CSV table of C-alpha atoms in Angstrom, one decimal:
chain,number,residue,atom,x,y,z
A,1,MET,CA,101.7,102.2,123.0
A,2,ALA,CA,104.1,102.4,125.9
A,3,TYR,CA,107.0,104.7,125.3
A,4,GLU,CA,109.4,106.5,127.7
A,5,THR,CA,110.6,109.4,125.6
A,6,ILE,CA,107.6,110.1,123.3
A,7,LYS,CA,103.8,110.1,123.3
A,8,TYR,CA,101.9,108.3,120.6
A,9,GLU,CA,98.3,109.4,120.3
A,10,VAL,CA,95.8,108.8,117.5
A,11,ASP,CA,92.6,110.9,117.2
A,12,GLU,CA,90.4,111.3,114.2
A,13,GLN,CA,93.0,109.4,112.1
A,14,ILE,CA,95.7,111.9,113.0
A,15,LEU,CA,98.7,110.6,114.9
A,16,THR,CA,100.4,113.1,117.1
A,17,ILE,CA,103.9,112.1,118.2
A,18,THR,CA,105.1,114.3,121.1
A,19,LEU,CA,108.7,114.3,122.1
A,20,ASN,CA,108.3,113.9,125.8
A,21,ARG,CA,111.3,114.8,128.0
A,22,PRO,CA,110.1,118.2,129.0
A,23,ASP,CA,112.5,118.5,131.9
A,24,LYS,CA,115.4,118.2,129.4
A,25,LEU,CA,113.7,120.3,126.7
A,26,ASN,CA,113.1,117.0,125.0
A,27,ALA,CA,116.8,116.4,124.4
A,28,PHE,CA,117.5,113.5,122.0
A,29,ASN,CA,119.0,110.3,123.3
A,30,GLY,CA,119.3,106.7,122.2
A,31,SER,CA,115.9,105.7,123.6
A,32,MET,CA,114.2,108.6,121.7
A,33,GLN,CA,116.0,107.5,118.5
A,34,GLN,CA,114.7,103.9,118.8
A,35,GLU,CA,111.2,105.0,119.9
A,36,LEU,CA,110.8,107.5,117.0
A,37,ILE,CA,111.8,104.8,114.5
A,38,ASP,CA,109.3,102.4,116.1
A,39,ALA,CA,106.5,105.0,116.0
A,40,PHE,CA,107.0,105.6,112.3
A,41,ASP,CA,107.1,101.9,111.7
A,42,ALA,CA,103.8,101.5,113.5
A,43,ALA,CA,102.2,104.5,111.7
A,44,ASP,CA,103.0,103.1,108.3
A,45,LYS,CA,101.4,99.8,109.2
A,46,ASP,CA,98.2,101.3,110.7
A,47,ASP,CA,95.6,102.3,108.0
A,48,ASN,CA,93.8,104.3,110.7
A,49,VAL,CA,96.7,106.7,110.7
A,50,ARG,CA,96.2,109.1,107.8
A,51,ALA,CA,98.5,111.9,108.8
A,52,ILE,CA,101.2,112.6,111.4
A,53,ILE,CA,102.0,115.6,113.5
A,54,VAL,CA,105.3,115.8,115.4
A,55,THR,CA,105.6,118.3,118.3
A,56,GLY,CA,107.3,118.7,121.7
A,57,ALA,CA,106.1,118.6,125.3
A,58,GLY,CA,106.5,121.7,127.5
A,59,ARG,CA,108.3,124.8,126.2
A,60,GLY,CA,110.7,123.1,123.8
A,61,PHE,CA,110.6,121.1,120.6
A,62,CYS,CA,114.0,119.4,121.0
A,63,ALA,CA,117.1,121.0,122.5
A,64,GLY,CA,119.4,118.7,120.5
A,65,ALA,CA,121.5,115.8,121.6
A,66,ASP,CA,121.5,115.1,125.4
A,67,LEU,CA,124.8,116.4,126.5
A,68,SER,CA,124.8,114.8,129.9
A,69,SER,CA,127.8,112.7,128.9
A,70,GLY,CA,129.8,115.9,128.8
A,71,ALA,CA,133.0,115.9,126.6
A,72,ASP,CA,132.3,112.3,125.5
A,73,THR,CA,128.9,113.1,124.1
A,74,PHE,CA,129.9,112.6,120.5
A,75,ASP,CA,132.9,110.3,121.0
A,76,ARG,CA,131.6,106.9,119.8
A,77,ASP,CA,134.6,104.9,121.0
A,78,ALA,CA,134.3,106.3,124.5
A,79,ARG,CA,130.6,105.7,124.7
A,80,ARG,CA,130.1,102.5,122.8
A,81,GLY,CA,133.5,100.9,122.7
A,82,PRO,CA,136.0,100.9,119.9
A,83,VAL,CA,134.5,100.5,116.4
A,84,LYS,CA,135.9,98.0,113.9
A,85,ARG,CA,139.3,98.6,112.3
A,86,LEU,CA,140.6,97.5,109.0
A,87,ALA,CA,143.8,95.5,108.6
A,88,ASN,CA,145.8,98.7,108.1
A,89,GLY,CA,144.5,100.0,111.4
A,90,LYS,CA,142.2,102.6,109.9
A,91,VAL,CA,138.5,102.9,111.0
A,92,ASP,CA,136.1,100.7,109.2
A,93,TYR,CA,133.5,103.3,108.4
A,94,SER,CA,131.0,100.6,107.3
A,95,ASP,CA,130.7,99.5,110.9
A,96,PRO,CA,127.1,100.2,112.0
A,97,GLN,CA,128.5,101.5,115.2
A,98,VAL,CA,129.8,104.5,113.3
A,99,ARG,CA,126.3,105.4,112.0
A,100,ASP,CA,124.9,108.7,113.2
A,101,GLY,CA,121.8,108.1,115.3
A,102,GLY,CA,119.9,111.1,114.1
A,103,GLY,CA,120.4,110.0,110.5
A,104,THR,CA,118.6,106.7,111.2
A,105,VAL,CA,115.6,108.7,112.4
A,106,THR,CA,115.5,111.2,109.5
A,107,LEU,CA,116.0,108.4,106.9
A,108,ARG,CA,113.0,106.6,108.5
A,109,ILE,CA,110.9,109.7,108.3
A,110,PHE,CA,112.0,110.1,104.7
A,111,LYS,CA,110.6,106.6,103.9
A,112,CYS,CA,107.3,107.3,105.7
A,113,LEU,CA,104.1,106.6,103.7
A,114,LYS,CA,101.9,109.2,105.5
A,115,PRO,CA,102.0,113.0,105.3
A,116,VAL,CA,104.2,114.5,108.2
A,117,ILE,CA,103.6,117.9,109.7
A,118,ALA,CA,106.0,119.5,112.2
A,119,ALA,CA,104.5,121.7,114.8
A,120,VAL,CA,107.6,123.5,116.2
A,121,ASN,CA,106.5,124.7,119.6
A,122,GLY,CA,109.8,126.0,121.0
A,123,PRO,CA,113.6,125.7,120.7
A,124,ALA,CA,114.7,123.2,118.0
A,125,VAL,CA,118.5,122.9,118.0
A,126,GLY,CA,120.9,120.4,116.5
A,127,ILE,CA,119.1,117.2,115.9
A,128,GLY,CA,116.0,119.1,117.0
A,129,ALA,CA,116.4,121.2,113.8
A,130,THR,CA,117.6,118.5,111.4
A,131,MET,CA,114.9,116.2,112.5
A,132,LEU,CA,112.4,118.7,111.0
A,133,LEU,CA,113.9,118.5,107.5
A,134,PRO,CA,112.4,115.3,106.1
A,135,MET,CA,109.0,116.3,107.5
A,136,ASP,CA,106.7,117.6,104.7
A,137,ILE,CA,105.4,120.8,106.2
A,138,ARG,CA,106.8,122.8,109.1
A,139,ILE,CA,104.7,125.2,111.1
A,140,ALA,CA,106.3,127.2,113.9
A,141,SER,CA,105.1,128.9,117.0
A,142,GLU,CA,106.2,132.5,117.6
A,143,ASN,CA,108.2,131.0,120.5
A,144,ALA,CA,110.2,128.7,118.2
A,145,ARG,CA,114.0,129.2,118.0
A,146,ILE,CA,116.0,127.1,115.5
A,147,GLY,CA,119.7,126.5,115.3
A,148,PHE,CA,122.0,124.3,113.2
A,149,VAL,CA,124.7,124.8,115.9
A,150,PHE,CA,127.2,122.1,114.8
A,151,SER,CA,130.0,124.5,113.9
A,152,GLN,CA,129.8,125.9,117.4
A,153,ARG,CA,130.2,122.4,118.9
A,154,GLY,CA,133.2,121.5,116.7
A,155,ILE,CA,131.2,118.8,114.8
A,156,VAL,CA,129.4,118.8,111.4
A,157,PRO,CA,125.7,118.7,110.4
A,158,GLU,CA,124.2,115.3,110.8
A,159,ALA,CA,120.9,113.5,110.2
A,160,ALA,CA,121.5,113.7,106.4
A,161,SER,CA,120.9,117.4,106.7
A,162,SER,CA,123.6,118.2,104.1
A,163,TRP,CA,121.2,116.5,101.6
A,164,PHE,CA,117.9,117.9,103.0
A,165,LEU,CA,118.6,121.5,104.0
A,166,PRO,CA,120.0,122.9,100.7
A,167,ARG,CA,117.1,121.3,98.9
A,168,LEU,CA,114.6,123.0,101.2
A,169,VAL,CA,116.1,126.5,101.6
A,170,GLY,CA,118.9,126.8,98.9
A,171,ILE,CA,122.6,126.4,99.3
A,172,ALA,CA,123.4,130.0,100.4
A,173,GLN,CA,120.9,130.0,103.2
A,174,ALA,CA,121.8,126.5,104.3
A,175,LEU,CA,125.5,127.5,104.5
A,176,GLU,CA,124.8,130.7,106.3
A,177,TRP,CA,122.9,129.0,109.1
A,178,CYS,CA,125.4,126.1,109.3
A,179,TYR,CA,128.5,128.4,109.1
A,180,THR,CA,127.4,130.7,111.9
A,181,GLY,CA,125.7,128.1,114.0
A,182,ARG,CA,123.4,130.8,115.4
A,183,VAL,CA,120.0,130.2,116.9
A,184,PHE,CA,117.5,132.2,115.0
A,185,PRO,CA,113.8,133.2,115.6
A,186,ALA,CA,110.8,131.8,113.9
A,187,GLN,CA,110.4,134.8,111.6
A,188,GLU,CA,113.9,134.2,110.2
A,189,ALA,CA,113.0,130.6,109.6
A,190,LEU,CA,109.9,131.8,107.7
A,191,ALA,CA,111.8,134.3,105.6
A,192,GLY,CA,114.3,131.5,104.8
A,193,ARG,CA,111.5,129.1,103.7
A,194,LEU,CA,112.4,126.6,106.4
A,195,VAL,CA,108.8,126.9,107.8
A,196,SER,CA,105.7,127.7,105.9
A,197,LYS,CA,103.8,129.6,108.7
A,198,VAL,CA,104.4,131.2,112.1
A,199,VAL,CA,101.4,131.3,114.5
A,200,PRO,CA,100.8,132.3,118.1
A,201,PRO,CA,101.6,129.5,120.5
A,202,ASP,CA,98.0,128.7,121.3
A,203,ASP,CA,97.2,128.3,117.6
A,204,LEU,CA,100.0,125.9,116.8
A,205,LEU,CA,98.4,122.5,117.3
A,206,PRO,CA,95.0,123.6,116.0
A,207,THR,CA,96.6,125.0,112.9
A,208,ALA,CA,98.5,121.7,112.4
A,209,ARG,CA,95.4,119.6,113.0
A,210,ALA,CA,93.3,121.7,110.6
A,211,LEU,CA,95.9,121.2,107.9
A,212,ALA,CA,96.1,117.5,108.6
A,213,LYS,CA,92.3,117.2,108.3
A,214,GLU,CA,92.3,119.2,105.1
A,215,ILE,CA,94.9,116.8,103.7
A,216,THR,CA,93.1,113.6,104.7
A,217,ALA,CA,89.4,114.5,104.5
A,218,LYS,CA,88.9,114.1,100.7
A,219,THR,CA,92.0,112.2,99.6
A,220,ALA,CA,93.0,108.6,98.8
A,221,PRO,CA,95.5,107.2,101.2
A,222,VAL,CA,97.4,105.3,98.5
A,223,SER,CA,97.6,108.4,96.4
A,224,LEU,CA,99.1,110.3,99.3
A,225,ALA,CA,101.7,107.6,100.0
A,226,LEU,CA,102.8,107.7,96.3
A,227,ILE,CA,102.8,111.5,96.1
A,228,ARG,CA,105.0,111.7,99.2
A,229,GLN,CA,107.6,109.3,97.8
A,230,MET,CA,107.4,110.7,94.3
A,231,MET,CA,108.1,114.3,95.4
A,232,TRP,CA,110.9,113.5,97.8
A,233,ARG,CA,112.7,111.0,95.7
A,234,MET,CA,112.6,113.1,92.5
A,235,LEU,CA,114.7,115.7,94.4
A,236,GLY,CA,117.6,113.5,93.6
A,237,ALA,CA,116.7,112.6,90.0
A,238,ASP,CA,119.1,113.7,87.3
A,239,ASP,CA,116.6,114.2,84.5
A,240,PRO,CA,112.8,114.9,84.3
A,241,MET,CA,112.5,111.6,82.3
A,242,GLU,CA,112.9,109.8,85.7
A,243,ALA,CA,109.8,111.6,86.9
A,244,HIS,CA,108.0,110.9,83.7
A,245,LYS,CA,108.6,107.1,84.1
A,246,ILE,CA,107.2,107.1,87.6
A,247,ASP,CA,104.3,109.4,86.7
A,248,SER,CA,103.4,107.0,83.9
A,249,ARG,CA,103.5,104.0,86.1
A,250,GLY,CA,101.4,105.7,88.7
A,251,ILE,CA,98.8,106.9,86.2
A,252,TYR,CA,98.5,103.5,84.7
A,253,ALA,CA,98.3,101.5,87.9
A,254,ARG,CA,96.1,103.9,89.8
A,255,GLY,CA,93.9,104.5,86.7
A,256,ARG,CA,92.7,100.9,86.9
A,257,SER,CA,92.1,101.0,90.6
A,258,ASP,CA,88.7,101.1,92.5
A,259,ASP,CA,89.9,104.4,94.1
A,260,VAL,CA,90.1,106.2,90.8
A,261,LYS,CA,86.7,104.9,89.7
A,262,GLU,CA,85.3,106.1,92.9
A,263,GLY,CA,87.0,109.5,92.7
A,264,VAL,CA,85.6,110.2,89.2
A,265,VAL,CA,82.1,108.8,89.9
A,266,SER,CA,81.8,110.7,93.2
A,267,PHE,CA,82.8,113.9,91.5
A,268,LEU,CA,80.2,113.4,88.8
A,269,GLU,CA,77.6,112.5,91.4
A,270,LYS,CA,78.5,115.6,93.5
A,271,ARG,CA,79.1,113.5,96.7
A,272,PRO,CA,82.1,112.8,98.9
A,273,ALA,CA,84.3,110.0,97.7
A,274,VAL,CA,84.8,106.9,99.8
A,275,PHE,CA,88.2,105.6,99.1
A,276,LYS,CA,88.7,101.9,100.1
A,277,ASN,CA,92.2,101.1,98.9
A,278,LYS,CA,94.7,100.7,101.9
A,279,VAL,CA,98.3,101.6,102.1
A,280,SER,CA,98.9,98.3,104.0
A,281,ALA,CA,97.6,96.1,101.2
A,282,ASP,CA,97.0,98.1,97.9
A,283,MET,CA,100.2,99.8,96.9
A,284,PRO,CA,100.8,99.2,93.2
A,285,ASP,CA,103.1,96.5,92.0
A,286,TYR,CA,105.8,98.9,90.7
A,287,PHE,CA,106.2,100.3,94.3
A,288,PRO,CA,108.9,100.7,95.4
A,289,TRP,CA,110.6,101.7,92.2
A,290,TRP,CA,114.0,102.5,93.7
A,291,GLU,CA,116.7,100.2,95.0
A,292,GLU,CA,117.0,100.6,98.7
A,293,ARG,CA,120.5,102.0,99.8
A,294,GLU,CA,122.5,100.3,102.5
A,295,TYR,CA,124.9,101.8,105.0
A,296,LYS,CA,128.3,100.6,104.0
């Protein structure tokens, strides 16, 4: 696929999305926003994509928002024209022009139906850090540096990170990193449970690919899609009964599927399973079980 700010490469059923503005430390701009959304759309539709790795070209993962507009970088009225106003003159915050661009990316990743692994090869700051949060597993190079720097820029955390970050690392750690806005090394990210592993730079992509292969080699794609959404969406549930409802639907629907019959028989016959159900065509009839939220 022809992209200007990212690379999209599929090999052995693993899609690698590479942020590709190395001369700008892969700084995030409007084109990257749209291309990342398009890439995840394409990945969900492609049954040959079984897992996704996201990394950066050159020495950085993503240096945050492209600040080339200077003082107007975060001023939407200055950059896009005035947003809508209500009759009383106040801002109409339901205007899509108000929406945070990084949030449109993280929400798209949140909805993804394939496992997503972040391979953080270098500095990941601002949206470069918050972009990581809806990815399932984060592996960092020893060269990685991460920063939730918003307080030092006079703005606030974006990309829905006030929802994601405390759920991943706990409220105290999330607030410490966001209050100080400091850029911290990979080992601190590991100690704070933001990343699950820190490896030498040359081992980063091989480690991510080995994990992707382990995830996909013996598993059913439809099961992975359901597991991903079950786990993420239950983070917001108010009672374990909500999980029990979805578990029950899943066990019933999948229990009658060809995949489950194959999974059991292959185990009994001591042979590798060949799962034929596809994410594009064979998701169960109760999916999705949630009501999609709108920006308003």
